[in-house]
PDB file of C-alpha atoms and ligand atoms in Angstrom:
ATOM      1  CA  MET A 180     -45.237 -96.214  89.539  1.00 87.00           C
ATOM      2  CA  ALA A 181     -43.196 -96.483  86.637  1.00 95.00           C
ATOM      3  CA  LYS A 182     -41.962 -92.888  85.370  1.00 96.00           C
ATOM      4  CA  THR A 183     -42.726 -92.985  81.780  1.00 98.00           C
ATOM      5  CA  ILE A 184     -40.963 -91.089  78.993  1.00 98.00           C
ATOM      6  CA  ALA A 185     -41.767 -90.125  75.194  1.00 98.00           C
ATOM      7  CA  PHE A 186     -38.994 -88.679  73.330  1.00 98.00           C
ATOM      8  CA  HIS A 187     -40.813 -86.429  70.733  1.00 98.00           C
ATOM      9  CA  LEU A 188     -40.466 -84.594  68.024  1.00 98.00           C
ATOM     10  CA  GLN A 189     -42.625 -83.694  64.626  1.00 97.00           C
ATOM     11  CA  LYS A 190     -39.704 -83.868  62.301  1.00 97.00           C
ATOM     12  CA  GLY A 191     -38.603 -87.607  61.259  1.00 97.00           C
ATOM     13  CA  GLY A 192     -34.760 -88.972  61.402  1.00 97.00           C
ATOM     14  CA  VAL A 193     -34.123 -86.787  64.406  1.00 98.00           C
ATOM     15  CA  GLY A 194     -33.051 -89.384  66.395  1.00 98.00           C
ATOM     16  CA  LYS A 195     -35.906 -90.625  68.734  1.00 98.00           C
ATOM     17  CA  THR A 196     -35.860 -93.826  68.395  1.00 98.00           C
ATOM     18  CA  THR A 197     -32.058 -93.863  68.882  1.00 98.00           C
ATOM     19  CA  ILE A 198     -32.048 -92.458  71.768  1.00 98.00           C
ATOM     20  CA  SER A 199     -35.299 -94.070  72.946  1.00 98.00           C
ATOM     21  CA  GLY A 200     -33.462 -96.982  72.591  1.00 98.00           C
ATOM     22  CA  THR A 201     -30.389 -96.664  74.430  1.00 98.00           C
ATOM     23  CA  LEU A 202     -31.941 -94.773  77.342  1.00 98.00           C
ATOM     24  CA  ALA A 203     -34.006 -97.969  77.651  1.00 98.00           C
ATOM     25  CA  CYS A 204     -30.814-100.074  77.579  1.00 98.00           C
ATOM     26  CA  GLN A 205     -28.830 -98.178  79.891  1.00 98.00           C
ATOM     27  CA  SER A 206     -32.025 -98.006  82.497  1.00 98.00           C
ATOM     28  CA  ALA A 207     -32.187-101.856  82.230  1.00 98.00           C
ATOM     29  CA  LEU A 208     -27.963-102.115  82.179  1.00 98.00           C
ATOM     30  CA  ASP A 209     -28.118-100.046  85.084  1.00 97.00           C
ATOM     31  CA  GLY A 210     -30.966-102.742  87.020  1.00 97.00           C
ATOM     32  CA  PHE A 211     -34.304-101.271  86.641  1.00 98.00           C
ATOM     33  CA  LYS A 212     -37.268-102.988  85.046  1.00 98.00           C
ATOM     34  CA  THR A 213     -37.664-101.508  81.676  1.00 98.00           C
ATOM     35  CA  LEU A 214     -39.866-100.728  79.289  1.00 98.00           C
ATOM     36  CA  LEU A 215     -39.649 -99.947  75.215  1.00 98.00           C
ATOM     37  CA  ILE A 216     -43.045 -99.573  74.035  1.00 98.00           C
ATOM     38  CA  ASP A 217     -43.235 -98.968  70.685  1.00 98.00           C
ATOM     39  CA  VAL A 218     -45.483 -96.490  69.244  1.00 98.00           C
ATOM     40  CA  ASP A 219     -44.596 -96.279  66.168  1.00 97.00           C
ATOM     41  CA  PRO A 220     -45.934 -98.375  62.640  1.00 96.00           C
ATOM     42  CA  GLN A 221     -42.814 -98.388  61.367  1.00 95.00           C
ATOM     43  CA  GLY A 222     -41.594-100.621  64.073  1.00 96.00           C
ATOM     44  CA  ASN A 223     -37.976 -99.554  63.982  1.00 97.00           C
ATOM     45  CA  ALA A 224     -37.692-100.395  67.901  1.00 98.00           C
ATOM     46  CA  SER A 225     -38.436-103.579  67.424  1.00 97.00           C
ATOM     47  CA  SER A 226     -36.533-104.730  64.475  1.00 96.00           C
ATOM     48  CA  TRP A 227     -33.612-103.396  66.259  1.00 98.00           C
ATOM     49  CA  PHE A 228     -34.230-105.283  69.220  1.00 98.00           C
ATOM     50  CA  LEU A 229     -35.818-109.003  68.226  1.00 96.00           C
ATOM     51  CA  LYS A 230     -34.814-111.495  65.844  1.00 89.00           C
ATOM     52  CA  LYS A 231     -37.586-112.793  65.377  1.00 90.00           C
ATOM     53  CA  THR A 232     -41.427-111.711  65.218  1.00 91.00           C
ATOM     54  CA  PRO A 233     -43.411-112.320  68.057  1.00 93.00           C
ATOM     55  CA  LYS A 234     -47.223-113.410  67.981  1.00 95.00           C
ATOM     56  CA  TYR A 235     -48.650-110.207  69.402  1.00 97.00           C
ATOM     57  CA  GLU A 236     -48.109-106.512  68.915  1.00 97.00           C
ATOM     58  CA  LEU A 237     -49.251-102.941  70.586  1.00 97.00           C
ATOM     59  CA  ALA A 238     -52.176-102.903  68.238  1.00 96.00           C
ATOM     60  CA  ASP A 239     -53.351-106.572  69.423  1.00 96.00           C
ATOM     61  CA  VAL A 240     -53.234-105.131  72.889  1.00 96.00           C
ATOM     62  CA  VAL A 241     -55.490-102.173  72.594  1.00 95.00           C
ATOM     63  CA  GLN A 242     -57.983-103.853  70.138  1.00 94.00           C
ATOM     64  CA  GLY A 243     -58.481-106.485  73.108  1.00 94.00           C
ATOM     65  CA  ARG A 244     -56.901-109.255  71.052  1.00 95.00           C
ATOM     66  CA  CYS A 245     -54.312-110.533  73.363  1.00 97.00           C
ATOM     67  CA  TYR A 246     -53.407-109.686  77.234  1.00 96.00           C
ATOM     68  CA  ILE A 247     -50.578-107.168  78.137  1.00 96.00           C
ATOM     69  CA  LYS A 248     -48.549-109.486  79.502  1.00 95.00           C
ATOM     70  CA  ASP A 249     -48.599-111.982  76.398  1.00 96.00           C
ATOM     71  CA  ALA A 250     -47.611-108.641  73.419  1.00 98.00           C
ATOM     72  CA  LEU A 251     -44.592-108.435  76.399  1.00 98.00           C
ATOM     73  CA  VAL A 252     -41.080-109.746  74.934  1.00 98.00           C
ATOM     74  CA  PRO A 253     -37.799-109.747  77.108  1.00 97.00           C
ATOM     75  CA  VAL A 254     -35.214-108.685  74.440  1.00 98.00           C
ATOM     76  CA  GLU A 255     -32.695-111.192  75.104  1.00 96.00           C
ATOM     77  CA  GLN A 256     -29.154-109.157  74.754  1.00 95.00           C
ATOM     78  CA  VAL A 257     -30.435-106.910  77.121  1.00 97.00           C
ATOM     79  CA  PRO A 258     -31.697-108.325  80.638  1.00 97.00           C
ATOM     80  CA  ASN A 259     -34.359-106.019  82.501  1.00 98.00           C
ATOM     81  CA  LEU A 260     -35.284-104.729  78.956  1.00 98.00           C
ATOM     82  CA  TYR A 261     -38.234-105.738  77.646  1.00 98.00           C
ATOM     83  CA  LEU A 262     -40.184-104.554  74.483  1.00 98.00           C
ATOM     84  CA  LEU A 263     -43.733-104.171  73.595  1.00 98.00           C
ATOM     85  CA  PRO A 264     -43.473-103.978  69.918  1.00 98.00           C
ATOM     86  CA  THR A 265     -45.104-103.276  66.745  1.00 97.00           C
ATOM     87  CA  PHE A 266     -44.529-104.738  63.491  1.00 94.00           C
ATOM     88  CA  GLY A 267     -43.693-102.294  60.489  1.00 82.00           C
ATOM     89  CA  ILE A 268     -44.951-104.910  58.148  1.00 88.00           C
ATOM     90  CA  GLY A 269     -48.705-105.372  58.163  1.00 83.00           C
ATOM     91  CA  GLY A 270     -49.777-101.629  59.218  1.00 91.00           C
ATOM     92  CA  VAL A 271     -52.191-102.806  61.755  1.00 94.00           C
ATOM     93  CA  LEU A 272     -51.144-100.058  64.318  1.00 95.00           C
ATOM     94  CA  LYS A 273     -51.475 -97.607  61.938  1.00 95.00           C
ATOM     95  CA  ASN A 274     -54.890 -98.723  60.593  1.00 94.00           C
ATOM     96  CA  TYR A 275     -55.914 -98.610  63.957  1.00 94.00           C
ATOM     97  CA  SER A 276     -54.629 -94.966  64.451  1.00 95.00           C
ATOM     98  CA  GLU A 277     -56.217 -93.925  61.254  1.00 93.00           C
ATOM     99  CA  THR A 278     -59.738 -95.404  62.379  1.00 93.00           C
ATOM    100  CA  LYS A 279     -60.559 -96.606  66.198  1.00 92.00           C
ATOM    101  CA  LEU A 280     -58.259 -94.381  68.137  1.00 94.00           C
ATOM    102  CA  SER A 281     -60.571 -90.649  67.515  1.00 91.00           C
ATOM    103  CA  GLU A 282     -62.907 -92.870  69.868  1.00 92.00           C
ATOM    104  CA  GLU A 283     -60.357 -93.574  72.911  1.00 92.00           C
ATOM    105  CA  PRO A 284     -57.479 -91.291  73.051  1.00 91.00           C
ATOM    106  CA  PHE A 285     -56.901 -92.685  76.305  1.00 94.00           C
ATOM    107  CA  VAL A 286     -56.065 -96.189  75.758  1.00 95.00           C
ATOM    108  CA  LEU A 287     -51.839 -95.503  75.135  1.00 97.00           C
ATOM    109  CA  GLN A 288     -52.437 -93.827  78.904  1.00 96.00           C
ATOM    110  CA  ASP A 289     -54.870 -96.454  80.830  1.00 96.00           C
ATOM    111  CA  LEU A 290     -51.971 -98.873  79.070  1.00 97.00           C
ATOM    112  CA  VAL A 291     -49.451 -97.545  80.869  1.00 98.00           C
ATOM    113  CA  ASN A 292     -51.136 -97.242  84.138  1.00 97.00           C
ATOM    114  CA  GLU A 293     -51.756-100.669  84.079  1.00 97.00           C
ATOM    115  CA  LEU A 294     -48.104-101.679  83.074  1.00 97.00           C
ATOM    116  CA  SER A 295     -46.465 -99.289  85.420  1.00 96.00           C
ATOM    117  CA  LYS A 296     -46.621-101.777  88.547  1.00 96.00           C
ATOM    118  CA  ASP A 297     -44.954-104.125  87.006  1.00 97.00           C
ATOM    119  CA  PHE A 298     -42.068-101.699  85.718  1.00 98.00           C
ATOM    120  CA  ASP A 299     -39.856 -99.134  87.184  1.00 98.00           C
ATOM    121  CA  HIS A 300     -38.946 -97.297  84.357  1.00 98.00           C
ATOM    122  CA  ILE A 301     -41.491 -97.091  80.800  1.00 98.00           C
ATOM    123  CA  ILE A 302     -40.076 -95.153  77.477  1.00 98.00           C
ATOM    124  CA  LEU A 303     -42.481 -94.812  74.890  1.00 98.00           C
ATOM    125  CA  ASP A 304     -40.698 -94.437  71.137  1.00 98.00           C
ATOM    126  CA  LEU A 305     -43.363 -92.360  69.002  1.00 98.00           C
ATOM    127  CA  SER A 306     -43.156 -91.984  65.457  1.00 97.00           C
ATOM    128  CA  PRO A 307     -42.781 -88.520  63.537  1.00 97.00           C
ATOM    129  CA  GLY A 308     -45.361 -85.919  63.205  1.00 96.00           C
ATOM    130  CA  LEU A 309     -48.360 -84.963  65.771  1.00 95.00           C
ATOM    131  CA  GLY A 310     -51.248 -86.842  64.720  1.00 95.00           C
ATOM    132  CA  ARG A 311     -53.890 -89.002  67.045  1.00 94.00           C
ATOM    133  CA  LEU A 312     -51.601 -91.524  67.746  1.00 96.00           C
ATOM    134  CA  GLU A 313     -48.592 -89.509  68.678  1.00 97.00           C
ATOM    135  CA  ARG A 314     -50.995 -87.471  70.541  1.00 96.00           C
ATOM    136  CA  SER A 315     -52.188 -90.205  72.330  1.00 96.00           C
ATOM    137  CA  ALA A 316     -48.539 -91.190  73.616  1.00 97.00           C
ATOM    138  CA  ILE A 317     -47.627 -88.024  74.266  1.00 97.00           C
ATOM    139  CA  ILE A 318     -50.586 -88.099  77.283  1.00 96.00           C
ATOM    140  CA  ALA A 319     -49.819 -91.429  78.353  1.00 97.00           C
ATOM    141  CA  SER A 320     -46.676 -89.859  79.154  1.00 97.00           C
ATOM    142  CA  GLY A 321     -45.572 -87.999  82.707  1.00 97.00           C
ATOM    143  CA  GLU A 322     -42.649 -86.155  80.358  1.00 98.00           C
ATOM    144  CA  VAL A 323     -41.799 -85.494  77.001  1.00 98.00           C
ATOM    145  CA  ILE A 324     -38.456 -84.827  75.978  1.00 98.00           C
ATOM    146  CA  THR A 325     -37.683 -83.554  72.639  1.00 98.00           C
ATOM    147  CA  PRO A 326     -34.796 -84.577  69.920  1.00 98.00           C
ATOM    148  CA  MET A 327     -33.792 -82.792  67.226  1.00 98.00           C
ATOM    149  CA  THR A 328     -30.631 -81.980  65.347  1.00 98.00           C
ATOM    150  CA  PRO A 329     -28.735 -78.866  65.277  1.00 98.00           C
ATOM    151  CA  GLU A 330     -29.958 -77.897  62.273  1.00 96.00           C
ATOM    152  CA  VAL A 331     -32.306 -74.520  61.706  1.00 96.00           C
ATOM    153  CA  PHE A 332     -35.336 -76.687  60.663  1.00 96.00           C
ATOM    154  CA  SER A 333     -34.810 -78.575  63.420  1.00 96.00           C
ATOM    155  CA  LEU A 334     -35.350 -75.753  65.983  1.00 95.00           C
ATOM    156  CA  ASP A 335     -38.196 -74.400  63.707  1.00 96.00           C
ATOM    157  CA  GLY A 336     -39.905 -78.274  64.627  1.00 97.00           C
ATOM    158  CA  LEU A 337     -39.246 -77.516  68.193  1.00 96.00           C
ATOM    159  CA  GLU A 338     -41.013 -73.911  68.462  1.00 96.00           C
ATOM    160  CA  ILE A 339     -43.486 -76.005  66.487  1.00 97.00           C
ATOM    161  CA  PHE A 340     -43.869 -78.524  68.844  1.00 97.00           C
ATOM    162  CA  ILE A 341     -43.740 -75.929  71.895  1.00 96.00           C
ATOM    163  CA  ASP A 342     -46.948 -74.231  70.128  1.00 96.00           C
ATOM    164  CA  GLU A 343     -48.665 -77.937  69.855  1.00 96.00           C
ATOM    165  CA  LEU A 344     -48.321 -79.102  72.963  1.00 97.00           C
ATOM    166  CA  LYS A 345     -49.649 -76.193  74.642  1.00 96.00           C
ATOM    167  CA  ARG A 346     -52.937 -76.918  72.586  1.00 95.00           C
ATOM    168  CA  LEU A 347     -53.008 -80.443  73.563  1.00 93.00           C
ATOM    169  CA  LYS A 348     -52.066 -80.216  77.213  1.00 94.00           C
ATOM    170  CA  LYS A 349     -55.362 -77.954  77.395  1.00 93.00           C
ATOM    171  CA  ASN A 350     -57.490 -79.640  75.650  1.00 90.00           C
ATOM    172  CA  LEU A 351     -57.011 -83.344  76.864  1.00 87.00           C
ATOM    173  CA  ARG A 352     -56.232 -81.536  80.255  1.00 90.00           C
ATOM    174  CA  SER A 353     -52.685 -83.198  80.177  1.00 92.00           C
ATOM    175  CA  GLN A 354     -49.464 -82.262  83.152  1.00 94.00           C
ATOM    176  CA  VAL A 355     -47.134 -83.969  80.905  1.00 96.00           C
ATOM    177  CA  ARG A 356     -44.070 -82.249  81.802  1.00 97.00           C
ATOM    178  CA  HIS A 357     -41.557 -80.721  78.850  1.00 97.00           C
ATOM    179  CA  SER A 358     -38.716 -79.227  80.065  1.00 97.00           C
ATOM    180  CA  ARG A 359     -35.654 -80.917  78.273  1.00 98.00           C
ATOM    181  CA  VAL A 360     -34.198 -81.367  75.053  1.00 98.00           C
ATOM    182  CA  ILE A 361     -31.361 -83.475  73.798  1.00 98.00           C
ATOM    183  CA  ILE A 362     -29.603 -82.011  70.745  1.00 98.00           C
ATOM    184  CA  ASN A 363     -28.471 -85.258  68.598  1.00 98.00           C
ATOM    185  CA  SER A 364     -25.607 -86.056  66.307  1.00 98.00           C
ATOM    186  CA  TYR A 365     -23.901 -82.691  68.221  1.00 98.00           C
ATOM    187  CA  ASP A 366     -20.146 -82.012  66.558  1.00 97.00           C
ATOM    188  CA  GLU A 367     -18.524 -79.066  68.582  1.00 95.00           C
ATOM    189  CA  ARG A 368     -16.403 -78.515  65.796  1.00 97.00           C
ATOM    190  CA  ILE A 369     -18.899 -77.504  63.229  1.00 97.00           C
ATOM    191  CA  LYS A 370     -19.532 -73.613  64.107  1.00 97.00           C
ATOM    192  CA  GLN A 371     -23.685 -74.099  62.707  1.00 97.00           C
ATOM    193  CA  HIS A 372     -23.870 -76.764  65.213  1.00 98.00           C
ATOM    194  CA  ARG A 373     -22.617 -74.060  68.042  1.00 97.00           C
ATOM    195  CA  ASP A 374     -25.026 -71.584  67.385  1.00 97.00           C
ATOM    196  CA  ILE A 375     -27.747 -74.137  67.055  1.00 97.00           C
ATOM    197  CA  LEU A 376     -26.645 -75.421  70.752  1.00 97.00           C
ATOM    198  CA  LYS A 377     -26.808 -71.470  72.019  1.00 96.00           C
ATOM    199  CA  ALA A 378     -29.814 -70.686  70.262  1.00 95.00           C
ATOM    200  CA  ALA A 379     -31.832 -73.970  72.441  1.00 94.00           C
ATOM    201  CA  GLN A 380     -30.062 -72.585  75.446  1.00 94.00           C
ATOM    202  CA  GLU A 381     -31.498 -69.481  75.138  1.00 92.00           C
ATOM    203  CA  GLY A 382     -34.914 -70.753  75.630  1.00 86.00           C
ATOM    204  CA  SER A 383     -36.416 -72.081  79.593  1.00 90.00           C
ATOM    205  CA  PHE A 384     -35.200 -75.545  78.392  1.00 96.00           C
ATOM    206  CA  GLU A 385     -32.584 -77.777  79.828  1.00 97.00           C
ATOM    207  CA  VAL A 386     -30.040 -78.719  76.604  1.00 98.00           C
ATOM    208  CA  TYR A 387     -28.441 -81.852  76.803  1.00 98.00           C
ATOM    209  CA  ARG A 388     -26.378 -83.276  73.742  1.00 98.00           C
ATOM    210  CA  ILE A 389     -25.274 -86.552  72.127  1.00 98.00           C
ATOM    211  CA  PRO A 390     -22.639 -86.390  69.569  1.00 98.00           C
ATOM    212  CA  VAL A 391     -22.131 -88.252  66.184  1.00 97.00           C
ATOM    213  CA  ASP A 392     -21.137 -91.706  67.094  1.00 98.00           C
ATOM    214  CA  PRO A 393     -21.530 -94.314  64.350  1.00 97.00           C
ATOM    215  CA  VAL A 394     -21.848 -96.924  66.930  1.00 98.00           C
ATOM    216  CA  PHE A 395     -25.239 -96.224  67.116  1.00 98.00           C
ATOM    217  CA  ARG A 396     -26.234 -97.238  63.681  1.00 98.00           C
ATOM    218  CA  LYS A 397     -23.608-100.159  63.429  1.00 97.00           C
ATOM    219  CA  ALA A 398     -25.489-101.858  66.757  1.00 98.00           C
ATOM    220  CA  GLN A 399     -29.219-101.153  64.783  1.00 98.00           C
ATOM    221  CA  GLU A 400     -27.663-102.995  62.436  1.00 97.00           C
ATOM    222  CA  ALA A 401     -26.459-106.223  65.140  1.00 96.00           C
ATOM    223  CA  SER A 402     -29.856-105.963  66.985  1.00 96.00           C
ATOM    224  CA  MET A 403     -27.641-105.189  70.271  1.00 97.00           C
ATOM    225  CA  ALA A 404     -27.396-102.165  72.844  1.00 98.00           C
ATOM    226  CA  PRO A 405     -24.807 -99.199  71.747  1.00 98.00           C
ATOM    227  CA  GLN A 406     -23.264-100.146  74.989  1.00 98.00           C
ATOM    228  CA  GLN A 407     -22.765-103.869  74.163  1.00 96.00           C
ATOM    229  CA  TYR A 408     -21.389-103.575  70.619  1.00 97.00           C
ATOM    230  CA  LYS A 409     -17.925-103.483  70.221  1.00 95.00           C
ATOM    231  CA  GLU A 410     -15.993-103.614  66.830  1.00 92.00           C
ATOM    232  CA  ARG A 411     -11.929-104.497  66.884  1.00 92.00           C
ATOM    233  CA  GLY A 412     -12.703-104.097  70.972  1.00 91.00           C
ATOM    234  CA  ARG A 413     -13.929-100.390  70.322  1.00 94.00           C
ATOM    235  CA  GLY A 414     -17.224 -99.520  71.248  1.00 97.00           C
ATOM    236  CA  LEU A 415     -19.075 -95.741  72.120  1.00 98.00           C
ATOM    237  CA  LYS A 416     -16.888 -92.883  72.011  1.00 97.00           C
ATOM    238  CA  ASP A 417     -16.186 -91.906  75.847  1.00 97.00           C
ATOM    239  CA  LYS A 418     -18.032 -88.518  75.286  1.00 97.00           C
ATOM    240  CA  THR A 419     -20.811 -89.819  74.024  1.00 98.00           C
ATOM    241  CA  VAL A 420     -20.951 -92.850  77.373  1.00 98.00           C
ATOM    242  CA  GLU A 421     -20.491 -89.561  79.148  1.00 98.00           C
ATOM    243  CA  SER A 422     -23.489 -87.878  77.243  1.00 98.00           C
ATOM    244  CA  ILE A 423     -25.503 -91.276  78.032  1.00 98.00           C
ATOM    245  CA  MET A 424     -24.866 -90.830  81.825  1.00 98.00           C
ATOM    246  CA  LYS A 425     -25.439 -87.792  82.172  1.00 98.00           C
ATOM    247  CA  LEU A 426     -29.026 -87.937  80.764  1.00 98.00           C
ATOM    248  CA  GLU A 427     -29.496 -91.464  82.291  1.00 97.00           C
ATOM    249  CA  SER A 428     -28.495 -89.458  86.056  1.00 97.00           C
ATOM    250  CA  VAL A 429     -31.426 -86.770  84.954  1.00 97.00           C
ATOM    251  CA  ILE A 430     -34.455 -88.187  83.630  1.00 98.00           C
ATOM    252  CA  TRP A 431     -35.488 -90.548  85.822  1.00 97.00           C
ATOM    253  CA  ASP A 432     -35.057 -88.144  89.152  1.00 87.00           C
TER     254      ASP A 432
HETATM  255  N1  ATP B 776     -25.825 -89.513  67.271  1.00 97.03           N
HETATM  256  C1  ATP B 776     -26.211 -90.217  66.134  1.00 97.03           C
HETATM  257  N2  ATP B 776     -24.915 -90.536  65.796  1.00 97.03           N
HETATM  258  C2  ATP B 776     -24.542 -91.214  64.980  1.00 97.03           C
HETATM  259  N3  ATP B 776     -25.477 -91.688  63.892  1.00 97.03           N
HETATM  260  C3  ATP B 776     -26.978 -91.151  64.638  1.00 97.03           C
HETATM  261  C4  ATP B 776     -27.151 -90.844  65.840  1.00 97.03           C
HETATM  262  N4  ATP B 776     -28.219 -90.775  66.049  1.00 97.03           N
HETATM  263  C5  ATP B 776     -28.988 -91.585  65.335  1.00 97.03           C
HETATM  264  N5  ATP B 776     -28.502 -92.178  64.122  1.00 97.03           N
HETATM  265  C6  ATP B 776     -29.249 -92.534  63.070  1.00 97.03           C
HETATM  266  O1  ATP B 776     -29.395 -91.401  62.252  1.00 97.03           O
HETATM  267  C7  ATP B 776     -30.816 -92.116  61.616  1.00 97.03           C
HETATM  268  C8  ATP B 776     -32.010 -91.778  62.112  1.00 97.03           C
HETATM  269  O2  ATP B 776     -32.078 -92.008  63.540  1.00 97.03           O
HETATM  270  P1  ATP B 776     -33.581 -92.437  64.322  1.00 97.03           P
HETATM  271  O3  ATP B 776     -34.249 -93.375  63.436  1.00 97.03           O
HETATM  272  O4  ATP B 776     -32.803 -92.256  65.396  1.00 97.03           O
HETATM  273  O5  ATP B 776     -34.211 -91.062  63.720  1.00 97.03           O
HETATM  274  P2  ATP B 776     -35.996 -91.164  64.238  1.00 97.03           P
HETATM  275  O6  ATP B 776     -36.185 -89.525  64.679  1.00 97.03           O
HETATM  276  O7  ATP B 776     -36.430 -92.060  65.131  1.00 97.03           O
HETATM  277  O8  ATP B 776     -36.618 -91.405  62.976  1.00 97.03           O
HETATM  278  P3  ATP B 776     -38.176 -91.677  62.750  1.00 97.03           P
HETATM  279  O9  ATP B 776     -38.719 -90.064  62.465  1.00 97.03           O
HETATM  280  O10 ATP B 776     -38.906 -92.182  61.154  1.00 97.03           O
HETATM  281  O11 ATP B 776     -38.688 -92.463  63.854  1.00 97.03           O
HETATM  282  C9  ATP B 776     -30.408 -94.281  61.857  1.00 97.03           C
HETATM  283  O12 ATP B 776     -29.709 -94.304  60.630  1.00 97.03           O
HETATM  284  C10 ATP B 776     -30.024 -93.716  63.316  1.00 97.03           C
HETATM  285  O13 ATP B 776     -28.338 -94.738  63.649  1.00 97.03           O
HETATM  286 MG1   MG B 777     -38.073 -93.339  64.627  1.00 97.03          MG
END
């Protein structure tokens, strides 16, 4: 059975897609059959990895318009990586989550259970917010890891998320683990970043860091894994690679 991780904070732009995609690539490059499910109506993970629009998307699967296997897309550039995509344009997933999802909050959990026979690792990339869609994705996961940026508003966001998650777990009888936080775009030369790191470490969380690295954005623009991207022979910073390997070594335990 695959281990399933969602990366979530309701705040936008903290690196959910960048971290989901990068860790999915790392898992696949390490030889694990890995699935990235794009549960964000914006479809950012899908536009990152897919060069052409596939026939079906996640919303088609959950509404029974196609078989799961017809919607899974192998990512050409990254061996062992598969994507269950969402098209940003068209809004089918958004429409589904606003109209039908309330009647079937466990639809993603059932889908993940079915898929977990065929994969080693499953990662869910979520949209910002904490509505029905994000809640369904969280309860479909064994673990939710929170990415945040080194700012006070992200720390506030973490507190809100902890509180909401408590309620969600109780209401939906979920056992989802939440014990890890990733401070993304961290720069140790900046005092404010060091202060936020300290504050995050005061809680009961394991706190990880990913440095600021322009290669993430460049790799996304080039439809590549950050680990594969090179410009004049140079790719991710050594510190970034170290941070990814550290996360990879703990999250799949
Ligand atoms: N460590 C990093 N260093 C430099 N740029 C980064 C880093 N992490 C993310 N970015 C950039 O920041 C932007 C926002 O990241 P991303 O899209 O992953 O956030 P998100 O939380 O998924 O956003 P949303 O809430 O809209 O889904 C992107 O342009 C991405 O390339
Ligand atoms: Mg995103």
